[in-house]
Amino acid sequence: MIRAAARRRDAEERDWLLRGTPPPPWVRWPPPLLLVAIILIQLITPKTVDLSFLVAAVPPLAALSYGPAATALLGGVVVALLTLPDFGLGRPGNSDALTITFIALLSILFAWVRSRREAQLVTVRTVAEAAQFAVLPPLPERVGRVRCAGLYQAAEHESLVGGDFFDVRRGPGAVRALVGDVQGHGLTAVGTVAALLGAFREAVLDQPDLQGVAGRLDRRLVVDSADDEHAELFATAVLLEFPDDCACVRVVSCGHPAPLLLRGPEVTELAVAAGPPLGLGIAGLAPPEQLTVPLLAGDRLLGLTDGVSEARDVSGAFYPLAERLSELIKSEPEILDDPAELTERMWADVVRYAGTVRDDVTMMVFAPEAEAEAETAAGGEAREP
């Protein structure tokens, strides 16, 4: 989430005129630099050179990045330069001077309107981001004996939360993780995401197995859509469990893409049976089948949504996830030791392949450690000041 927010801020700085966001710091430099350049040119060139058309651009440029007071100051300097008889800024007539004065006054009004709009926008965005972070808070780097890192990119770039959801929680005797995708995406899906995550966090604590957790999520969607006969709420999800007393992972899929097992450069899709999606009301009647996979030291699990596997290039070909991920690990085997860097490199490769990804994207890497390694890491963290 933090990395997603940083990417979104970078995009805002690049496209601030189209997005209506506050301008980046460099936009403040052109108005005073242009004014200084005009003064210097006027001082070293013959008086017959007419630069009055250039000074007319200073107030509008100032209105893009400065407040009304600073815009008024720069506009006043411009008008003063036009009226100084000894400076000789071209030979503007009365109509030219009045036109530039009117432009300066209009720029002050624009700067005032823009400043108020930016202040309102900052307030709205602050509240929206706080609400969205409450739905999907940043994950810790370690939950129990499992190191985890994730990358999330919403399809709607103005949003931090869309139709994908994920979480990692410590339960009695195990660490449980969830990666899923609700119907639709964008802000319309946030309510469903919040309901599912709330149900998962409760089910982690009191359900004895993953089938019980899946049943609780299924019931949540069924209840939420019961009062609306036209509602068609459903979601796909994959649930993972890393028990404390077993070097293995248990997996349950509810119509979701299967996780990948990364064992060195070998990338294998887990053969978990794809049960029915959540929200159909049949999880309790026909619970999804559970798959148990033994894990070796150094194994990694990758959970993802179909925004990754269904990304297409210009010819319409799907992104060959397993093949390109294997090539990345072969070229840089040490990247498996840094789950966060692995997700970032995968996302960069997806964007390079597809150009534009129009769906929500989630990638979660889980690095389970042996009990002794987890205890050593926990002890080291406890000794830190």
mmCIF file of C-alpha atoms in Angstrom:
data_model
loop_
_atom_site.group_PDB
_atom_site.id
_atom_site.type_symbol
_atom_site.label_atom_id
_atom_site.label_comp_id
_atom_site.label_asym_id
_atom_site.label_seq_id
_atom_site.Cartn_x
_atom_site.Cartn_y
_atom_site.Cartn_z
ATOM 1 C CA MET A 1 0.000 0.000 0.000
ATOM 2 C CA ILE A 2 2.794 2.407 0.862
ATOM 3 C CA ARG A 3 4.527 1.658 -2.449
ATOM 4 C CA ALA A 4 1.236 2.086 -4.298
ATOM 5 C CA ALA A 5 0.701 5.478 -2.663
ATOM 6 C CA ALA A 6 4.220 6.555 -3.635
ATOM 7 C CA ARG A 7 3.613 5.569 -7.266
ATOM 8 C CA ARG A 8 0.337 7.460 -7.260
ATOM 9 C CA ARG A 9 2.028 10.612 -5.936
ATOM 10 C CA ASP A 10 4.671 10.340 -8.671
ATOM 11 C CA ALA A 11 1.921 10.125 -11.285
ATOM 12 C CA GLU A 12 0.203 13.167 -9.794
ATOM 13 C CA GLU A 13 3.378 15.233 -10.085
ATOM 14 C CA ARG A 14 3.716 14.241 -13.736
ATOM 15 C CA ASP A 15 0.055 14.898 -14.648
ATOM 16 C CA TRP A 16 -0.851 17.684 -12.213
ATOM 17 C CA LEU A 17 -2.552 19.857 -14.839
ATOM 18 C CA LEU A 18 -4.906 17.034 -15.901
ATOM 19 C CA ARG A 19 -5.540 15.705 -12.385
ATOM 20 C CA GLY A 20 -6.141 19.072 -10.717
ATOM 21 C CA THR A 21 -3.635 18.262 -7.977
ATOM 22 C CA PRO A 22 -1.251 20.836 -6.408
ATOM 23 C CA PRO A 23 1.602 21.684 -8.798
ATOM 24 C CA PRO A 24 5.092 20.281 -8.187
ATOM 25 C CA PRO A 25 7.749 22.645 -6.751
ATOM 26 C CA TRP A 26 9.519 23.237 -10.070
ATOM 27 C CA VAL A 27 6.459 25.071 -11.471
ATOM 28 C CA ARG A 28 7.253 28.008 -9.148
ATOM 29 C CA TRP A 29 10.494 28.831 -10.944
ATOM 30 C CA PRO A 30 9.403 29.940 -14.476
ATOM 31 C CA PRO A 31 7.564 33.210 -13.519
ATOM 32 C CA PRO A 32 10.430 34.882 -11.568
ATOM 33 C CA LEU A 33 13.069 33.474 -13.920
ATOM 34 C CA LEU A 34 11.203 34.823 -16.951
ATOM 35 C CA LEU A 35 10.879 38.225 -15.287
ATOM 36 C CA VAL A 36 14.593 38.365 -14.432
ATOM 37 C CA ALA A 37 15.496 37.251 -17.967
ATOM 38 C CA ILE A 38 13.347 40.029 -19.470
ATOM 39 C CA ILE A 39 15.007 42.652 -17.258
ATOM 40 C CA LEU A 40 18.519 41.471 -18.126
ATOM 41 C CA ILE A 41 17.776 41.305 -21.845
ATOM 42 C CA GLN A 42 16.272 44.772 -21.738
ATOM 43 C CA LEU A 43 19.346 46.175 -19.992
ATOM 44 C CA ILE A 44 21.866 44.736 -22.464
ATOM 45 C CA THR A 45 19.927 45.210 -25.739
ATOM 46 C CA PRO A 46 18.901 48.361 -27.632
ATOM 47 C CA LYS A 47 15.853 50.153 -26.329
ATOM 48 C CA THR A 48 14.057 49.546 -29.604
ATOM 49 C CA VAL A 49 13.547 45.860 -28.750
ATOM 50 C CA ASP A 50 9.927 45.336 -27.680
ATOM 51 C CA LEU A 51 9.592 42.738 -24.900
ATOM 52 C CA SER A 52 6.205 43.789 -23.602
ATOM 53 C CA PHE A 53 4.580 40.689 -25.107
ATOM 54 C CA LEU A 54 6.789 38.526 -22.868
ATOM 55 C CA VAL A 55 5.960 40.269 -19.602
ATOM 56 C CA ALA A 56 2.275 39.611 -20.277
ATOM 57 C CA ALA A 57 2.988 35.901 -19.717
ATOM 58 C CA VAL A 58 4.371 36.366 -16.183
ATOM 59 C CA PRO A 59 1.071 36.857 -14.241
ATOM 60 C CA PRO A 60 -0.719 33.841 -15.816
ATOM 61 C CA LEU A 61 2.309 31.646 -15.147
ATOM 62 C CA ALA A 62 2.380 32.853 -11.544
ATOM 63 C CA ALA A 63 -1.324 32.019 -11.136
ATOM 64 C CA LEU A 64 -0.529 28.349 -11.874
ATOM 65 C CA SER A 65 1.666 27.881 -8.812
ATOM 66 C CA TYR A 66 1.495 30.933 -6.505
ATOM 67 C CA GLY A 67 -1.221 32.267 -4.269
ATOM 68 C CA PRO A 68 -3.064 35.536 -4.930
ATOM 69 C CA ALA A 69 -0.602 37.647 -2.891
ATOM 70 C CA ALA A 70 2.508 36.464 -4.743
ATOM 71 C CA THR A 71 0.679 36.692 -8.080
ATOM 72 C CA ALA A 72 -0.321 40.278 -7.244
ATOM 73 C CA LEU A 73 3.317 41.077 -6.395
ATOM 74 C CA LEU A 74 4.647 39.704 -9.692
ATOM 75 C CA GLY A 75 1.805 41.375 -11.595
ATOM 76 C CA GLY A 76 2.615 44.694 -9.895
ATOM 77 C CA VAL A 77 6.264 44.387 -10.923
ATOM 78 C CA VAL A 78 5.196 43.767 -14.512
ATOM 79 C CA VAL A 79 2.903 46.812 -14.585
ATOM 80 C CA ALA A 80 5.637 48.933 -12.971
ATOM 81 C CA LEU A 81 8.171 47.910 -15.626
ATOM 82 C CA LEU A 82 5.730 48.947 -18.347
ATOM 83 C CA THR A 83 5.198 52.380 -16.823
ATOM 84 C CA LEU A 84 8.824 53.227 -15.957
ATOM 85 C CA PRO A 85 9.855 55.828 -18.550
ATOM 86 C CA ASP A 86 13.601 55.327 -18.064
ATOM 87 C CA PHE A 87 13.495 51.541 -18.352
ATOM 88 C CA GLY A 88 12.257 51.596 -21.930
ATOM 89 C CA LEU A 89 10.499 48.233 -22.118
ATOM 90 C CA GLY A 90 9.595 48.534 -25.782
ATOM 91 C CA ARG A 91 7.019 51.213 -26.534
ATOM 92 C CA PRO A 92 3.698 49.862 -25.288
ATOM 93 C CA GLY A 93 0.727 52.087 -25.900
ATOM 94 C CA ASN A 94 -2.043 52.842 -23.432
ATOM 95 C CA SER A 95 -4.152 49.975 -24.727
ATOM 96 C CA ASP A 96 -1.258 47.528 -24.324
ATOM 97 C CA ALA A 97 -0.612 48.655 -20.758
ATOM 98 C CA LEU A 98 -4.315 48.406 -19.885
ATOM 99 C CA THR A 99 -4.517 44.937 -21.458
ATOM 100 C CA ILE A 100 -1.552 43.640 -19.442
ATOM 101 C CA THR A 101 -2.970 45.235 -16.278
ATOM 102 C CA PHE A 102 -6.269 43.474 -16.896
ATOM 103 C CA ILE A 103 -4.403 40.169 -17.440
ATOM 104 C CA ALA A 104 -2.594 40.678 -14.128
ATOM 105 C CA LEU A 105 -5.864 41.328 -12.260
ATOM 106 C CA LEU A 106 -7.493 38.319 -13.879
ATOM 107 C CA SER A 107 -4.489 36.184 -12.921
ATOM 108 C CA ILE A 108 -4.889 37.254 -9.283
ATOM 109 C CA LEU A 109 -8.511 36.082 -9.391
ATOM 110 C CA PHE A 110 -7.474 32.760 -10.953
ATOM 111 C CA ALA A 111 -4.783 32.266 -8.291
ATOM 112 C CA TRP A 112 -7.349 32.878 -5.528
ATOM 113 C CA VAL A 113 -9.817 30.381 -7.014
ATOM 114 C CA ARG A 114 -7.078 27.806 -7.583
ATOM 115 C CA SER A 115 -5.757 28.155 -4.019
ATOM 116 C CA ARG A 116 -9.215 27.603 -2.521
ATOM 117 C CA ARG A 117 -9.852 24.618 -4.772
ATOM 118 C CA GLU A 118 -6.495 23.062 -3.868
ATOM 119 C CA ALA A 119 -7.200 23.507 -0.148
ATOM 120 C CA GLN A 120 -10.578 21.768 -0.539
ATOM 121 C CA LEU A 121 -9.005 19.028 -2.644
ATOM 122 C CA VAL A 122 -6.296 18.369 -0.051
ATOM 123 C CA THR A 123 -8.939 18.056 2.672
ATOM 124 C CA VAL A 124 -11.074 15.659 0.626
ATOM 125 C CA ARG A 125 -8.089 13.542 -0.390
ATOM 126 C CA THR A 126 -6.791 13.369 3.181
ATOM 127 C CA VAL A 127 -10.117 12.053 4.442
ATOM 128 C CA ALA A 128 -10.412 9.622 1.509
ATOM 129 C CA GLU A 129 -6.909 8.252 2.014
ATOM 130 C CA ALA A 130 -7.497 7.815 5.757
ATOM 131 C CA ALA A 131 -10.683 5.844 5.017
ATOM 132 C CA GLN A 132 -8.989 3.717 2.380
ATOM 133 C CA PHE A 133 -5.984 2.953 4.593
ATOM 134 C CA ALA A 134 -8.446 1.901 7.297
ATOM 135 C CA VAL A 135 -9.827 -0.678 4.852
ATOM 136 C CA LEU A 136 -6.417 -1.928 3.650
ATOM 137 C CA PRO A 137 -3.771 -0.911 6.204
ATOM 138 C CA PRO A 138 -0.101 -1.478 5.336
ATOM 139 C CA LEU A 139 0.979 -5.013 6.150
ATOM 140 C CA PRO A 140 3.825 -5.698 8.578
ATOM 141 C CA GLU A 141 6.989 -7.195 7.118
ATOM 142 C CA ARG A 142 6.563 -10.279 9.299
ATOM 143 C CA VAL A 143 3.519 -12.064 10.728
ATOM 144 C CA GLY A 144 4.560 -14.909 13.013
ATOM 145 C CA ARG A 145 7.157 -16.965 11.177
ATOM 146 C CA VAL A 146 6.093 -15.691 7.757
ATOM 147 C CA ARG A 147 7.760 -12.761 6.068
ATOM 148 C CA CYS A 148 5.415 -11.113 3.607
ATOM 149 C CA ALA A 149 5.488 -8.334 1.055
ATOM 150 C CA GLY A 150 2.844 -7.145 -1.307
ATOM 151 C CA LEU A 151 2.225 -4.801 -4.182
ATOM 152 C CA TYR A 152 -1.194 -3.364 -4.916
ATOM 153 C CA GLN A 153 -2.175 -1.193 -7.861
ATOM 154 C CA ALA A 154 -5.778 -0.038 -8.200
ATOM 155 C CA ALA A 155 -7.227 0.257 -11.693
ATOM 156 C CA GLU A 156 -8.545 3.724 -10.804
ATOM 157 C CA HIS A 157 -5.357 5.694 -10.237
ATOM 158 C CA GLU A 158 -7.054 8.231 -8.012
ATOM 159 C CA SER A 159 -7.903 5.438 -5.568
ATOM 160 C CA LEU A 160 -5.780 3.448 -3.131
ATOM 161 C CA VAL A 161 -8.387 0.707 -2.863
ATOM 162 C CA GLY A 162 -10.254 -1.084 -5.614
ATOM 163 C CA GLY A 163 -11.700 -4.528 -6.149
ATOM 164 C CA ASP A 164 -8.727 -6.557 -4.917
ATOM 165 C CA PHE A 165 -8.220 -7.352 -1.250
ATOM 166 C CA PHE A 166 -5.587 -9.095 0.855
ATOM 167 C CA ASP A 167 -4.603 -9.634 4.454
ATOM 168 C CA VAL A 168 -2.252 -11.688 6.639
ATOM 169 C CA ARG A 169 -3.243 -12.478 10.231
ATOM 170 C CA ARG A 170 -1.931 -14.507 13.113
ATOM 171 C CA GLY A 171 -4.452 -17.064 14.365
ATOM 172 C CA PRO A 172 -4.333 -19.838 16.972
ATOM 173 C CA GLY A 173 -1.460 -22.097 15.916
ATOM 174 C CA ALA A 174 -1.054 -20.726 12.404
ATOM 175 C CA VAL A 175 -0.624 -17.705 10.165
ATOM 176 C CA ARG A 176 -3.475 -17.268 7.681
ATOM 177 C CA ALA A 177 -3.440 -15.175 4.541
ATOM 178 C CA LEU A 178 -6.080 -14.045 2.071
ATOM 179 C CA VAL A 179 -5.844 -12.759 -1.507
ATOM 180 C CA GLY A 180 -9.043 -12.062 -3.419
ATOM 181 C CA ASP A 181 -10.930 -10.099 -6.023
ATOM 182 C CA VAL A 182 -14.520 -8.845 -5.778
ATOM 183 C CA GLN A 183 -16.912 -8.236 -8.615
ATOM 184 C CA GLY A 184 -16.129 -4.905 -10.268
ATOM 185 C CA HIS A 185 -13.378 -2.524 -9.238
ATOM 186 C CA GLY A 186 -12.819 1.028 -8.087
ATOM 187 C CA LEU A 187 -14.608 2.851 -5.299
ATOM 188 C CA THR A 188 -17.858 0.954 -5.919
ATOM 189 C CA ALA A 189 -16.170 -2.209 -4.642
ATOM 190 C CA VAL A 190 -14.706 -0.709 -1.467
ATOM 191 C CA GLY A 191 -17.769 -1.536 0.664
ATOM 192 C CA THR A 192 -17.626 -5.209 -0.335
ATOM 193 C CA VAL A 193 -13.865 -5.317 0.283
ATOM 194 C CA ALA A 194 -14.324 -3.847 3.762
ATOM 195 C CA ALA A 195 -17.041 -6.393 4.637
ATOM 196 C CA LEU A 196 -14.937 -9.352 3.465
ATOM 197 C CA LEU A 197 -11.817 -8.216 5.301
ATOM 198 C CA GLY A 198 -13.797 -7.720 8.505
ATOM 199 C CA ALA A 199 -15.253 -11.216 8.201
ATOM 200 C CA PHE A 200 -11.816 -12.708 7.511
ATOM 201 C CA ARG A 201 -10.214 -11.066 10.553
ATOM 202 C CA GLU A 202 -12.925 -12.494 12.786
ATOM 203 C CA ALA A 203 -12.895 -15.939 11.155
ATOM 204 C CA VAL A 204 -9.118 -16.259 11.532
ATOM 205 C CA LEU A 205 -9.566 -16.263 15.320
ATOM 206 C CA ASP A 206 -12.460 -18.681 15.736
ATOM 207 C CA GLN A 207 -12.622 -21.002 12.713
ATOM 208 C CA PRO A 208 -10.713 -24.295 13.052
ATOM 209 C CA ASP A 209 -9.805 -24.658 9.369
ATOM 210 C CA LEU A 210 -9.701 -22.796 6.053
ATOM 211 C CA GLN A 211 -13.003 -24.267 4.899
ATOM 212 C CA GLY A 212 -14.641 -22.614 7.895
ATOM 213 C CA VAL A 213 -13.018 -19.295 7.026
ATOM 214 C CA ALA A 214 -14.246 -19.593 3.426
ATOM 215 C CA GLY A 215 -17.762 -20.379 4.695
ATOM 216 C CA ARG A 216 -17.750 -17.261 6.851
ATOM 217 C CA LEU A 217 -16.719 -15.068 3.897
ATOM 218 C CA ASP A 218 -19.362 -16.673 1.702
ATOM 219 C CA ARG A 219 -22.037 -16.025 4.322
ATOM 220 C CA ARG A 220 -20.994 -12.392 4.604
ATOM 221 C CA LEU A 221 -21.656 -11.771 0.908
ATOM 222 C CA VAL A 222 -24.919 -13.703 0.956
ATOM 223 C CA VAL A 223 -26.216 -11.656 3.898
ATOM 224 C CA ASP A 224 -25.127 -8.374 2.342
ATOM 225 C CA SER A 225 -26.985 -9.087 -0.894
ATOM 226 C CA ALA A 226 -30.111 -10.599 0.706
ATOM 227 C CA ASP A 227 -32.049 -7.315 0.834
ATOM 228 C CA ASP A 228 -31.474 -6.493 -2.828
ATOM 229 C CA GLU A 229 -32.932 -8.947 -5.321
ATOM 230 C CA HIS A 230 -30.861 -7.417 -8.109
ATOM 231 C CA ALA A 231 -27.572 -7.583 -6.203
ATOM 232 C CA GLU A 232 -25.053 -10.033 -7.611
ATOM 233 C CA LEU A 233 -22.262 -9.861 -5.069
ATOM 234 C CA PHE A 234 -19.563 -12.439 -5.517
ATOM 235 C CA ALA A 235 -15.824 -12.647 -5.089
ATOM 236 C CA THR A 236 -12.988 -15.037 -5.775
ATOM 237 C CA ALA A 237 -10.357 -15.703 -3.131
ATOM 238 C CA VAL A 238 -7.480 -17.959 -2.208
ATOM 239 C CA LEU A 239 -6.764 -18.754 1.452
ATOM 240 C CA LEU A 240 -3.380 -19.908 2.733
ATOM 241 C CA GLU A 241 -2.452 -21.290 6.138
ATOM 242 C CA PHE A 242 1.083 -21.696 7.500
ATOM 243 C CA PRO A 243 0.787 -23.891 10.623
ATOM 244 C CA ASP A 244 3.321 -23.546 13.421
ATOM 245 C CA ASP A 245 3.843 -27.305 13.787
ATOM 246 C CA CYS A 246 4.292 -28.209 10.111
ATOM 247 C CA ALA A 247 6.701 -27.149 7.358
ATOM 248 C CA CYS A 248 3.866 -26.911 4.888
ATOM 249 C CA VAL A 249 1.181 -24.647 3.518
ATOM 250 C CA ARG A 250 -2.527 -25.412 3.304
ATOM 251 C CA VAL A 251 -4.419 -23.805 0.436
ATOM 252 C CA VAL A 252 -8.096 -23.368 -0.369
ATOM 253 C CA SER A 253 -9.305 -21.711 -3.569
ATOM 254 C CA CYS A 254 -12.723 -20.184 -4.135
ATOM 255 C CA GLY A 255 -12.689 -19.697 -7.882
ATOM 256 C CA HIS A 256 -9.398 -17.778 -7.701
ATOM 257 C CA PRO A 257 -6.114 -18.207 -9.632
ATOM 258 C CA ALA A 258 -3.917 -20.741 -7.846
ATOM 259 C CA PRO A 259 -0.840 -19.534 -5.949
ATOM 260 C CA LEU A 260 2.607 -20.178 -7.379
ATOM 261 C CA LEU A 261 5.330 -22.086 -5.561
ATOM 262 C CA LEU A 262 8.781 -20.571 -6.127
ATOM 263 C CA ARG A 263 11.436 -23.206 -5.436
ATOM 264 C CA GLY A 264 14.581 -21.597 -6.740
ATOM 265 C CA PRO A 265 14.078 -20.776 -10.435
ATOM 266 C CA GLU A 266 11.346 -23.437 -10.682
ATOM 267 C CA VAL A 267 7.893 -21.823 -10.739
ATOM 268 C CA THR A 268 4.983 -24.221 -10.219
ATOM 269 C CA GLU A 269 1.272 -23.501 -10.054
ATOM 270 C CA LEU A 270 -0.221 -25.332 -7.089
ATOM 271 C CA ALA A 271 -2.773 -27.948 -8.135
ATOM 272 C CA VAL A 272 -5.493 -26.719 -5.791
ATOM 273 C CA ALA A 273 -9.078 -27.464 -6.789
ATOM 274 C CA ALA A 274 -10.933 -24.290 -7.748
ATOM 275 C CA GLY A 275 -14.076 -24.275 -5.629
ATOM 276 C CA PRO A 276 -17.099 -22.047 -6.236
ATOM 277 C CA PRO A 277 -16.686 -18.275 -5.802
ATOM 278 C CA LEU A 278 -17.776 -16.613 -2.586
ATOM 279 C CA GLY A 279 -21.303 -15.226 -2.414
ATOM 280 C CA LEU A 280 -23.173 -18.107 -4.023
ATOM 281 C CA GLY A 281 -24.276 -19.528 -0.666
ATOM 282 C CA ILE A 282 -22.884 -23.020 -1.231
ATOM 283 C CA ALA A 283 -19.602 -22.897 0.719
ATOM 284 C CA GLY A 284 -21.272 -24.528 3.715
ATOM 285 C CA LEU A 285 -22.934 -27.222 1.575
ATOM 286 C CA ALA A 286 -19.947 -27.988 -0.656
ATOM 287 C CA PRO A 287 -16.824 -26.654 1.063
ATOM 288 C CA PRO A 288 -13.804 -26.131 -1.197
ATOM 289 C CA GLU A 289 -11.142 -28.835 -1.179
ATOM 290 C CA GLN A 290 -7.973 -28.159 0.799
ATOM 291 C CA LEU A 291 -4.519 -28.816 -0.626
ATOM 292 C CA THR A 292 -1.513 -29.397 1.648
ATOM 293 C CA VAL A 293 1.938 -28.783 0.149
ATOM 294 C CA PRO A 294 5.208 -29.587 1.984
ATOM 295 C CA LEU A 295 7.673 -26.701 1.971
ATOM 296 C CA LEU A 296 11.461 -26.751 1.807
ATOM 297 C CA ALA A 297 13.848 -24.146 3.153
ATOM 298 C CA GLY A 298 13.895 -21.137 0.817
ATOM 299 C CA ASP A 299 10.500 -21.831 -0.758
ATOM 300 C CA ARG A 300 8.321 -18.839 -1.531
ATOM 301 C CA LEU A 301 4.594 -18.603 -2.246
ATOM 302 C CA LEU A 302 3.146 -16.039 -4.634
ATOM 303 C CA GLY A 303 -0.543 -15.148 -4.402
ATOM 304 C CA LEU A 304 -1.943 -12.904 -7.085
ATOM 305 C CA THR A 305 -5.085 -11.683 -8.812
ATOM 306 C CA ASP A 306 -5.974 -12.072 -12.474
ATOM 307 C CA GLY A 307 -4.908 -8.500 -13.201
ATOM 308 C CA VAL A 308 -1.382 -9.920 -13.529
ATOM 309 C CA SER A 309 -2.006 -13.074 -15.557
ATOM 310 C CA GLU A 310 -4.555 -11.385 -17.836
ATOM 311 C CA ALA A 311 -2.381 -8.395 -18.761
ATOM 312 C CA ARG A 312 -1.952 -8.330 -22.546
ATOM 313 C CA ASP A 313 0.593 -6.894 -24.944
ATOM 314 C CA VAL A 314 -0.262 -4.991 -28.133
ATOM 315 C CA SER A 315 -0.910 -8.247 -30.000
ATOM 316 C CA GLY A 316 -3.389 -9.452 -27.364
ATOM 317 C CA ALA A 317 -1.125 -12.173 -25.933
ATOM 318 C CA PHE A 318 -1.440 -12.808 -22.192
ATOM 319 C CA TYR A 319 1.471 -12.091 -19.891
ATOM 320 C CA PRO A 320 3.521 -15.344 -19.504
ATOM 321 C CA LEU A 321 3.856 -15.027 -15.749
ATOM 322 C CA ALA A 322 5.570 -18.300 -14.841
ATOM 323 C CA GLU A 323 8.052 -18.103 -17.718
ATOM 324 C CA ARG A 324 9.132 -14.506 -17.099
ATOM 325 C CA LEU A 325 9.239 -14.953 -13.336
ATOM 326 C CA SER A 326 11.486 -17.993 -13.743
ATOM 327 C CA GLU A 327 13.801 -16.019 -16.024
ATOM 328 C CA LEU A 328 13.993 -13.212 -13.461
ATOM 329 C CA ILE A 329 14.945 -15.617 -10.662
ATOM 330 C CA LYS A 330 17.535 -17.370 -12.850
ATOM 331 C CA SER A 331 19.224 -14.067 -13.645
ATOM 332 C CA GLU A 332 19.076 -12.841 -10.025
ATOM 333 C CA PRO A 333 18.724 -15.767 -7.569
ATOM 334 C CA GLU A 334 19.249 -13.450 -4.587
ATOM 335 C CA ILE A 335 15.985 -11.652 -5.317
ATOM 336 C CA LEU A 336 14.116 -14.446 -3.515
ATOM 337 C CA ASP A 337 15.633 -13.136 -0.282
ATOM 338 C CA ASP A 338 13.890 -9.777 -0.770
ATOM 339 C CA PRO A 339 10.128 -10.334 -1.283
ATOM 340 C CA ALA A 340 9.417 -6.603 -1.563
ATOM 341 C CA GLU A 341 11.964 -6.147 -4.348
ATOM 342 C CA LEU A 342 10.609 -9.234 -6.100
ATOM 343 C CA THR A 343 7.103 -7.773 -6.295
ATOM 344 C CA GLU A 344 8.419 -4.439 -7.551
ATOM 345 C CA ARG A 345 10.473 -6.096 -10.286
ATOM 346 C CA MET A 346 7.523 -8.236 -11.330
ATOM 347 C CA TRP A 347 5.257 -5.179 -11.573
ATOM 348 C CA ALA A 348 7.859 -3.316 -13.652
ATOM 349 C CA ASP A 349 8.034 -6.312 -16.003
ATOM 350 C CA VAL A 350 4.231 -6.484 -16.317
ATOM 351 C CA VAL A 351 4.072 -2.783 -17.223
ATOM 352 C CA ARG A 352 6.938 -3.186 -19.685
ATOM 353 C CA TYR A 353 5.127 -6.097 -21.328
ATOM 354 C CA ALA A 354 1.566 -4.741 -21.378
ATOM 355 C CA GLY A 355 2.141 -0.981 -21.434
ATOM 356 C CA THR A 356 -1.116 -0.134 -19.654
ATOM 357 C CA VAL A 357 -2.756 -2.427 -17.090
ATOM 358 C CA ARG A 358 -6.474 -1.658 -16.826
ATOM 359 C CA ASP A 359 -7.399 -4.019 -13.994
ATOM 360 C CA ASP A 360 -6.634 -4.054 -10.285
ATOM 361 C CA VAL A 361 -3.358 -5.848 -9.596
ATOM 362 C CA THR A 362 -2.274 -7.578 -6.391
ATOM 363 C CA MET A 363 0.875 -9.627 -5.827
ATOM 364 C CA MET A 364 1.692 -11.099 -2.414
ATOM 365 C CA VAL A 365 4.931 -12.966 -1.682
ATOM 366 C CA PHE A 366 5.081 -15.174 1.419
ATOM 367 C CA ALA A 367 8.423 -16.344 2.782
ATOM 368 C CA PRO A 368 7.809 -18.893 5.563
ATOM 369 C CA GLU A 369 10.774 -19.503 7.833
ATOM 370 C CA ALA A 370 11.726 -22.406 10.052
ATOM 371 C CA GLU A 371 10.731 -22.046 13.689
ATOM 372 C CA ALA A 372 14.352 -21.533 14.795
ATOM 373 C CA GLU A 373 14.893 -18.793 12.206
ATOM 374 C CA ALA A 374 11.658 -17.067 13.248
ATOM 375 C CA GLU A 375 12.652 -17.155 16.920
ATOM 376 C CA THR A 376 16.092 -15.713 16.101
ATOM 377 C CA ALA A 377 14.543 -12.890 14.045
ATOM 378 C CA ALA A 378 11.981 -12.159 16.749
ATOM 379 C CA GLY A 379 14.729 -12.037 19.376
ATOM 380 C CA GLY A 380 16.793 -9.664 17.273
ATOM 381 C CA GLU A 381 13.809 -7.341 16.827
ATOM 382 C CA ALA A 382 13.138 -7.422 20.569
ATOM 383 C CA ARG A 383 16.734 -6.388 21.349
ATOM 384 C CA GLU A 384 16.592 -3.363 19.066
ATOM 385 C CA PRO A 385 16.217 -0.061 21.002
#
